[in-house]
Short mmCIF file of C-alpha atoms in Angstrom, two decimals:
data_model
loop_
_atom_site.label_atom_id
_atom_site.label_comp_id
_atom_site.label_asym_id
_atom_site.label_seq_id
_atom_site.Cartn_x
_atom_site.Cartn_y
_atom_site.Cartn_z
CA MET A 1 -0.38 0.19 -0.04
CA SER A 2 2.07 3.24 -0.91
CA GLY A 3 1.39 6.71 0.65
CA SER A 4 -1.08 7.46 -2.12
CA ASP A 5 -3.64 4.70 -1.29
CA ARG A 6 -3.81 5.15 2.53
CA SER A 7 -7.09 5.83 4.01
CA PRO A 8 -6.85 9.77 5.96
CA PRO A 9 -5.97 9.63 9.36
CA CYS A 10 -9.16 9.80 12.19
CA THR A 11 -8.20 12.39 14.86
CA LEU A 12 -8.91 11.20 18.63
CA GLY A 13 -7.97 14.39 21.33
CA ARG A 14 -4.65 14.41 20.42
CA TYR A 15 -3.69 11.62 18.21
CA LEU A 16 -3.24 10.79 14.71
CA LEU A 17 -5.45 7.20 13.85
CA PHE A 18 -3.65 5.22 11.02
CA ASP A 19 -4.36 1.87 9.02
CA LYS A 20 -5.03 -0.82 10.44
CA ILE A 21 -1.66 -2.93 11.53
CA GLY A 22 -3.68 -6.43 13.56
CA ALA A 23 -6.98 -6.88 15.21
CA GLY A 24 -8.58 -8.96 18.52
CA GLY A 25 -11.46 -9.87 20.51
CA MET A 26 -12.99 -6.41 21.18
CA ALA A 27 -9.97 -4.39 19.22
CA THR A 28 -7.94 -3.72 16.79
CA VAL A 29 -4.55 -2.69 16.97
CA HIS A 30 -3.29 0.88 14.18
CA LEU A 31 -1.17 3.04 13.93
CA GLY A 32 -1.10 6.88 14.94
CA ARG A 33 0.89 9.36 15.94
CA LEU A 34 1.72 11.47 18.45
CA VAL A 35 0.60 15.56 18.43
CA GLY A 36 2.21 17.69 21.40
CA GLN A 37 3.80 21.55 21.46
CA VAL A 38 6.39 22.60 19.32
CA GLY A 39 6.69 20.57 16.77
CA PHE A 40 6.66 16.82 19.08
CA SER A 41 5.20 13.94 17.08
CA ARG A 42 6.38 10.18 17.68
CA THR A 43 4.46 7.13 15.79
CA VAL A 44 2.25 5.06 18.72
CA ALA A 45 0.73 2.39 18.43
CA ILE A 46 -3.09 2.54 19.24
CA LYS A 47 -5.60 0.07 20.47
CA ARG A 48 -9.56 0.95 19.61
CA MET A 49 -11.67 -0.77 20.68
CA ARG A 50 -14.86 -2.27 18.24
CA SER A 51 -17.37 -0.47 18.21
CA ASP A 52 -20.01 -3.13 18.44
CA VAL A 53 -18.69 -3.43 21.97
CA VAL A 54 -17.52 0.23 23.86
CA ASP A 55 -21.16 0.61 25.30
CA ASP A 56 -20.75 -3.27 26.76
CA PRO A 57 -20.15 -1.86 31.06
CA GLU A 58 -18.00 -5.64 30.73
CA PHE A 59 -16.27 -5.23 27.70
CA VAL A 60 -14.93 -1.41 28.80
CA SER A 61 -14.26 -3.03 32.49
CA MET A 62 -11.86 -5.48 30.31
CA PHE A 63 -10.58 -2.15 28.65
CA LEU A 64 -9.81 0.22 31.16
CA ASP A 65 -8.46 -2.81 33.33
CA GLU A 66 -5.99 -3.85 31.17
CA ALA A 67 -4.41 -0.38 30.58
CA ARG A 68 -4.52 -0.47 34.60
CA VAL A 69 -2.24 -3.51 34.71
CA ALA A 70 0.18 -2.54 32.29
CA ALA A 71 0.78 0.15 33.19
CA ARG A 72 2.27 -1.01 36.54
CA ILE A 73 4.75 -3.58 35.44
CA HIS A 74 8.16 -1.64 33.86
CA HIS A 75 9.90 -4.26 31.45
CA PRO A 76 12.30 -4.43 28.25
CA ASN A 77 10.18 -7.36 28.27
CA VAL A 78 6.90 -5.52 28.51
CA MET A 79 4.78 -4.13 25.90
CA PRO A 80 4.98 -0.47 27.74
CA THR A 81 0.81 1.43 27.98
CA LEU A 82 1.43 5.23 27.62
CA ASP A 83 -2.15 6.47 27.90
CA VAL A 84 -5.52 5.64 27.65
CA VAL A 85 -7.89 8.23 26.58
CA SER A 86 -11.66 8.01 25.81
CA SER A 87 -13.32 10.72 23.30
CA ALA A 88 -16.25 10.97 21.29
CA GLY A 89 -17.29 7.46 22.24
CA GLU A 90 -13.42 5.79 21.26
CA LEU A 91 -12.11 3.75 23.64
CA PHE A 92 -7.94 3.29 23.13
CA ILE A 93 -5.07 2.51 24.55
CA VAL A 94 -1.79 4.09 22.84
CA MET A 95 1.55 2.59 23.47
CA GLU A 96 4.86 2.29 22.85
CA TYR A 97 4.99 0.80 18.13
CA ALA A 98 8.19 -2.09 17.93
CA ARG A 99 8.10 -3.30 14.11
CA GLY A 100 8.40 -6.80 15.02
CA GLU A 101 5.51 -10.14 14.72
CA SER A 102 4.77 -12.64 16.59
CA LEU A 103 5.72 -15.42 17.73
CA ALA A 104 2.29 -17.31 15.99
CA ARG A 105 2.68 -16.34 13.18
CA LEU A 106 6.50 -16.71 13.00
CA LEU A 107 6.49 -20.30 13.70
CA ARG A 108 3.98 -20.49 10.86
CA ALA A 109 6.22 -18.61 8.55
CA ALA A 110 9.14 -20.92 9.48
CA LYS A 111 6.78 -24.50 9.66
CA GLU A 112 5.30 -23.52 5.50
CA ARG A 113 9.27 -22.83 5.30
CA GLY A 114 9.57 -26.76 5.88
CA GLU A 115 12.50 -25.08 9.43
CA HIS A 116 13.22 -25.15 13.18
CA PRO A 117 13.78 -21.68 14.15
CA PRO A 118 17.38 -22.32 15.37
CA ALA A 119 17.23 -23.18 19.80
CA GLU A 120 19.42 -20.49 20.47
CA VAL A 121 16.66 -18.07 19.40
CA VAL A 122 14.18 -19.79 21.40
CA VAL A 123 15.61 -19.94 23.61
CA THR A 124 16.45 -15.79 23.80
CA ILE A 125 13.40 -15.02 23.00
CA MET A 126 11.75 -17.34 26.58
CA ALA A 127 14.58 -16.25 28.51
CA GLY A 128 13.12 -13.08 27.63
CA VAL A 129 9.23 -13.65 27.83
CA LEU A 130 9.95 -14.99 31.68
CA HIS A 131 11.78 -12.06 32.44
CA GLY A 132 9.53 -10.21 31.18
CA LEU A 133 6.81 -12.22 32.93
CA HIS A 134 9.06 -12.44 36.54
CA ALA A 135 8.19 -8.86 36.13
CA ALA A 136 4.67 -8.89 35.59
CA HIS A 137 4.73 -10.94 38.76
CA GLU A 138 6.60 -8.60 40.71
CA ALA A 139 4.16 -5.46 39.94
CA LYS A 140 3.25 -3.67 43.13
CA ASN A 141 0.87 -0.82 42.59
CA GLU A 142 1.31 3.64 43.52
CA LEU A 143 1.72 1.53 47.99
CA GLY A 144 4.39 -0.37 46.98
CA GLU A 145 1.91 -3.06 47.57
CA PRO A 146 2.35 -6.80 45.73
CA LEU A 147 -0.81 -6.47 42.86
CA GLY A 148 -0.48 -10.52 42.27
CA ILE A 149 -0.98 -10.08 39.11
CA VAL A 150 -1.99 -13.62 36.96
CA HIS A 151 -1.10 -13.07 33.13
CA ARG A 152 -3.93 -16.13 32.18
CA ASP A 153 -2.96 -16.22 28.23
CA VAL A 154 0.73 -16.52 27.49
CA SER A 155 1.18 -17.62 23.97
CA PRO A 156 2.15 -16.98 21.36
CA HIS A 157 0.52 -15.01 19.92
CA ASN A 158 0.72 -13.04 23.01
CA ILE A 159 4.36 -12.25 22.60
CA LEU A 160 5.94 -10.17 19.41
CA VAL A 161 9.77 -10.26 19.02
CA GLY A 162 10.48 -6.89 17.17
CA VAL A 163 13.44 -6.38 14.74
CA ASP A 164 15.29 -5.18 17.55
CA GLY A 165 16.09 -8.28 19.52
CA THR A 166 13.77 -8.51 22.28
CA PRO A 167 10.86 -10.62 22.57
CA ARG A 168 7.46 -8.56 24.36
CA VAL A 169 4.92 -9.64 26.83
CA LEU A 170 1.56 -8.50 25.51
CA ASP A 171 -2.32 -8.61 25.91
CA PHE A 172 -3.47 -8.83 29.90
CA GLY A 173 -6.63 -8.12 29.04
CA ILE A 174 -7.77 -11.27 31.06
CA ALA A 175 -4.90 -11.07 33.08
CA LYS A 176 -5.52 -11.52 37.28
CA ALA A 177 -4.88 -8.69 39.81
CA ALA A 178 -5.33 -7.38 42.78
CA GLY A 179 -8.09 -4.23 42.70
CA ARG A 180 -8.91 -5.15 38.44
CA VAL A 181 -13.13 -3.58 38.18
CA GLN A 182 -13.73 -6.99 35.83
CA THR A 183 -14.11 -10.61 37.22
CA THR A 184 -14.52 -13.92 35.93
CA ARG A 185 -17.61 -15.18 35.87
CA ASN A 186 -17.77 -19.02 37.94
CA GLY A 187 -16.85 -21.67 35.03
CA GLN A 188 -15.32 -19.45 32.27
CA LEU A 189 -12.11 -20.35 31.10
CA LYS A 190 -10.25 -17.27 30.60
CA GLY A 191 -6.98 -18.12 28.18
CA LYS A 192 -6.19 -20.64 25.21
CA LEU A 193 -6.67 -24.12 26.07
CA SER A 194 -3.80 -25.58 24.60
CA TYR A 195 -1.66 -23.26 26.78
CA MET A 196 -3.65 -23.68 29.99
CA ALA A 197 -1.49 -25.79 32.91
CA PRO A 198 -4.06 -28.31 34.60
CA GLU A 199 -4.69 -25.98 37.76
CA GLN A 200 -6.01 -23.40 35.08
CA ILE A 201 -8.71 -25.24 33.84
CA GLN A 202 -9.69 -26.12 37.80
CA GLY A 203 -9.79 -22.33 38.44
CA ARG A 204 -6.90 -22.26 39.97
CA VAL A 205 -4.09 -19.79 38.69
CA SER A 206 -0.82 -18.36 39.73
CA ARG A 207 2.01 -16.84 38.88
CA ALA A 208 2.99 -20.93 38.26
CA THR A 209 0.11 -20.69 35.87
CA ASP A 210 1.68 -18.50 33.47
CA VAL A 211 4.79 -20.27 33.95
CA TYR A 212 2.85 -23.10 32.65
CA ALA A 213 2.56 -21.63 30.11
CA ALA A 214 5.19 -20.06 28.57
CA SER A 215 7.41 -24.03 29.10
CA VAL A 216 4.76 -24.68 27.16
CA VAL A 217 5.04 -21.99 23.78
CA LEU A 218 8.99 -23.18 24.80
CA TRP A 219 8.62 -26.76 23.51
CA GLU A 220 6.16 -26.61 20.76
CA ALA A 221 8.62 -23.44 19.16
CA LEU A 222 11.31 -25.75 20.47
CA THR A 223 10.29 -28.61 18.36
CA GLY A 224 8.10 -27.10 15.49
CA LYS A 225 4.67 -29.32 16.91
CA ARG A 226 1.57 -28.15 19.02
CA LEU A 227 1.80 -30.00 21.91
CA PHE A 228 -1.73 -30.21 23.57
CA ASP A 229 -4.03 -29.83 20.26
CA GLY A 230 -7.64 -31.66 19.57
CA GLU A 231 -10.89 -31.81 17.13
CA ASN A 232 -12.76 -30.02 19.51
CA GLU A 233 -12.14 -28.11 23.52
CA GLY A 234 -12.42 -32.52 25.57
CA GLN A 235 -10.01 -33.66 23.38
CA ILE A 236 -7.25 -31.10 24.47
CA ILE A 237 -8.30 -31.42 28.04
CA GLU A 238 -8.34 -34.62 28.54
CA ARG A 239 -4.59 -33.98 27.71
CA VAL A 240 -3.53 -31.81 29.31
CA MET A 241 -4.74 -33.03 32.40
CA ALA A 242 -3.23 -36.44 31.61
CA GLY A 243 0.11 -34.22 31.23
CA CYS A 244 1.58 -36.49 28.99
CA VAL A 245 4.69 -35.40 27.67
CA GLU A 246 8.10 -36.15 25.85
CA PRO A 247 10.99 -34.02 26.52
CA PRO A 248 11.90 -31.69 23.20
CA SER A 249 15.13 -33.64 21.78
CA ALA A 250 11.97 -36.29 20.82
CA HIS A 251 10.87 -34.30 18.14
CA ALA A 252 13.90 -32.27 17.20
CA GLU A 253 17.30 -32.39 17.29
CA GLY A 254 20.02 -30.51 18.73
CA ILE A 255 17.92 -30.32 22.14
CA SER A 256 20.42 -30.91 25.09
CA ALA A 257 19.19 -32.66 28.24
CA ALA A 258 20.33 -29.57 29.99
CA LEU A 259 17.50 -27.89 28.29
CA ASP A 260 14.78 -30.63 27.60
CA ALA A 261 15.10 -30.81 31.98
CA ALA A 262 14.98 -27.15 31.59
CA THR A 263 11.09 -27.19 30.02
CA MET A 264 9.99 -30.78 31.43
CA ARG A 265 10.32 -29.00 34.73
CA GLY A 266 8.59 -26.26 33.78
CA ILE A 267 5.57 -27.85 31.94
CA SER A 268 4.76 -30.57 35.00
CA PRO A 269 1.14 -31.06 35.39
CA ASP A 270 2.35 -29.97 39.71
CA PRO A 271 2.60 -26.30 40.18
CA ASP A 272 5.00 -26.92 43.00
CA ALA A 273 7.06 -29.43 40.99
CA ARG A 274 7.72 -25.71 38.21
CA PHE A 275 10.23 -23.66 38.93
CA GLU A 276 9.39 -20.91 41.89
CA THR A 277 9.11 -17.49 39.84
CA ALA A 278 9.69 -17.27 35.75
CA ARG A 279 12.75 -15.57 36.90
CA GLU A 280 14.29 -18.78 38.44
CA MET A 281 13.18 -20.21 35.05
CA ALA A 282 14.40 -17.08 32.55
CA LEU A 283 17.80 -18.19 34.99
CA ALA A 284 18.49 -21.73 34.69
CA LEU A 285 17.23 -21.85 29.71
CA GLU A 286 19.83 -19.05 29.47
CA SER A 287 22.83 -22.02 31.53
CA ALA A 288 21.50 -25.22 29.29
CA ALA A 289 22.39 -23.36 25.73
CA PRO A 290 24.52 -20.84 23.97
CA LEU A 291 22.42 -17.36 23.96
CA ALA A 292 21.42 -15.10 20.45
CA PRO A 293 22.56 -11.75 19.47
CA ALA A 294 19.51 -9.56 19.52
CA SER A 295 21.21 -9.12 15.96
CA LYS A 296 21.30 -12.94 14.87
CA ILE A 297 16.89 -12.72 16.05
CA GLY A 298 16.06 -8.82 15.01
CA ALA A 299 17.31 -10.92 11.83
CA TRP A 300 15.43 -13.99 11.80
CA VAL A 301 13.06 -12.00 12.04
CA GLU A 302 13.10 -10.14 9.02
CA SER A 303 13.82 -13.24 7.50
CA LEU A 304 10.45 -14.39 7.69
CA ALA A 305 8.14 -11.51 8.52
CA LYS A 306 9.67 -9.72 5.38
CA ASP A 307 6.67 -9.16 3.18
CA THR A 308 4.55 -8.14 7.01
CA LEU A 309 7.39 -5.61 8.84
CA ASP A 310 8.07 -3.75 4.85
CA TRP A 311 4.23 -3.13 4.82
CA GLN A 312 4.43 -1.34 8.31
CA ALA A 313 7.59 0.50 7.48
CA GLU A 314 5.80 1.99 4.56
CA ILE A 315 2.89 2.78 6.65
CA ALA A 316 5.38 4.25 9.83
CA ALA A 317 7.88 6.74 6.74
CA SER A 318 4.28 7.54 5.39
CA ILE A 319 3.04 8.87 8.88
CA ASP A 320 6.31 10.09 8.90
CA SER A 321 7.02 12.72 6.09
CA ASP A 322 3.50 13.33 6.61
#
């Protein structure tokens, strides 16, 4: 899409809203521009609540809770929230713009090419994700009180890998945290079944739940296969609860015994058998395998997502020129 083909921006307060670059359950994500005084401006990502749910109190509470929770987490491996704006019947969250692609799309692109991601790239990405999750788990409110944040939806879809080589955890829309306005209804599961720990399916979550989900992502990224899949939700739940998992080395070459052990400990059905913290698992991964430099991860992202990245860059460049 050339600059001349772009639709004109929508003005929302001090922000200009440009092309859509993604979509989720209750929002679309756009490139945007913060326009300040004395010529200051900045390209941002804007998560815009869909018009068909903007008047639904439950969805609005979830959306605002996401912004409040994410704003309390300060770590390079968590996407920063910059602002929340309600204007002219619109509700949106302003986030830092990072040029990159979701881990889900990167893994799918690699599989379509018949490639396995290099183990050191996977380990470095997931160690970063775990460090980001640890920062979320340790986050405090303005009084210094623990918020008890649990992401509850760690999956490849909610990990953005930037061309700068940095993985960033996204979407705290269903996170559990102290002080949240919106709560989960009894019997209502939140998250993606294939990445849920057994205790989460039973209605209990803790930081160990996020460690488990990150370990499932790690297993899948190392092997290029789905760990828990099925024809329906019942089959998936049955396989998660059974907990029969082979080590990654049974499905891919070049996996060390230490990396096998770290992955299998993280994916244990018993929460008490997992790593006590996400940071502990991150450090175990960093000791289990060589780490990839940021330049190698960035090159891997660019090789798999060139068309999408070029499109984003074109939009961002045309916004800058405007």
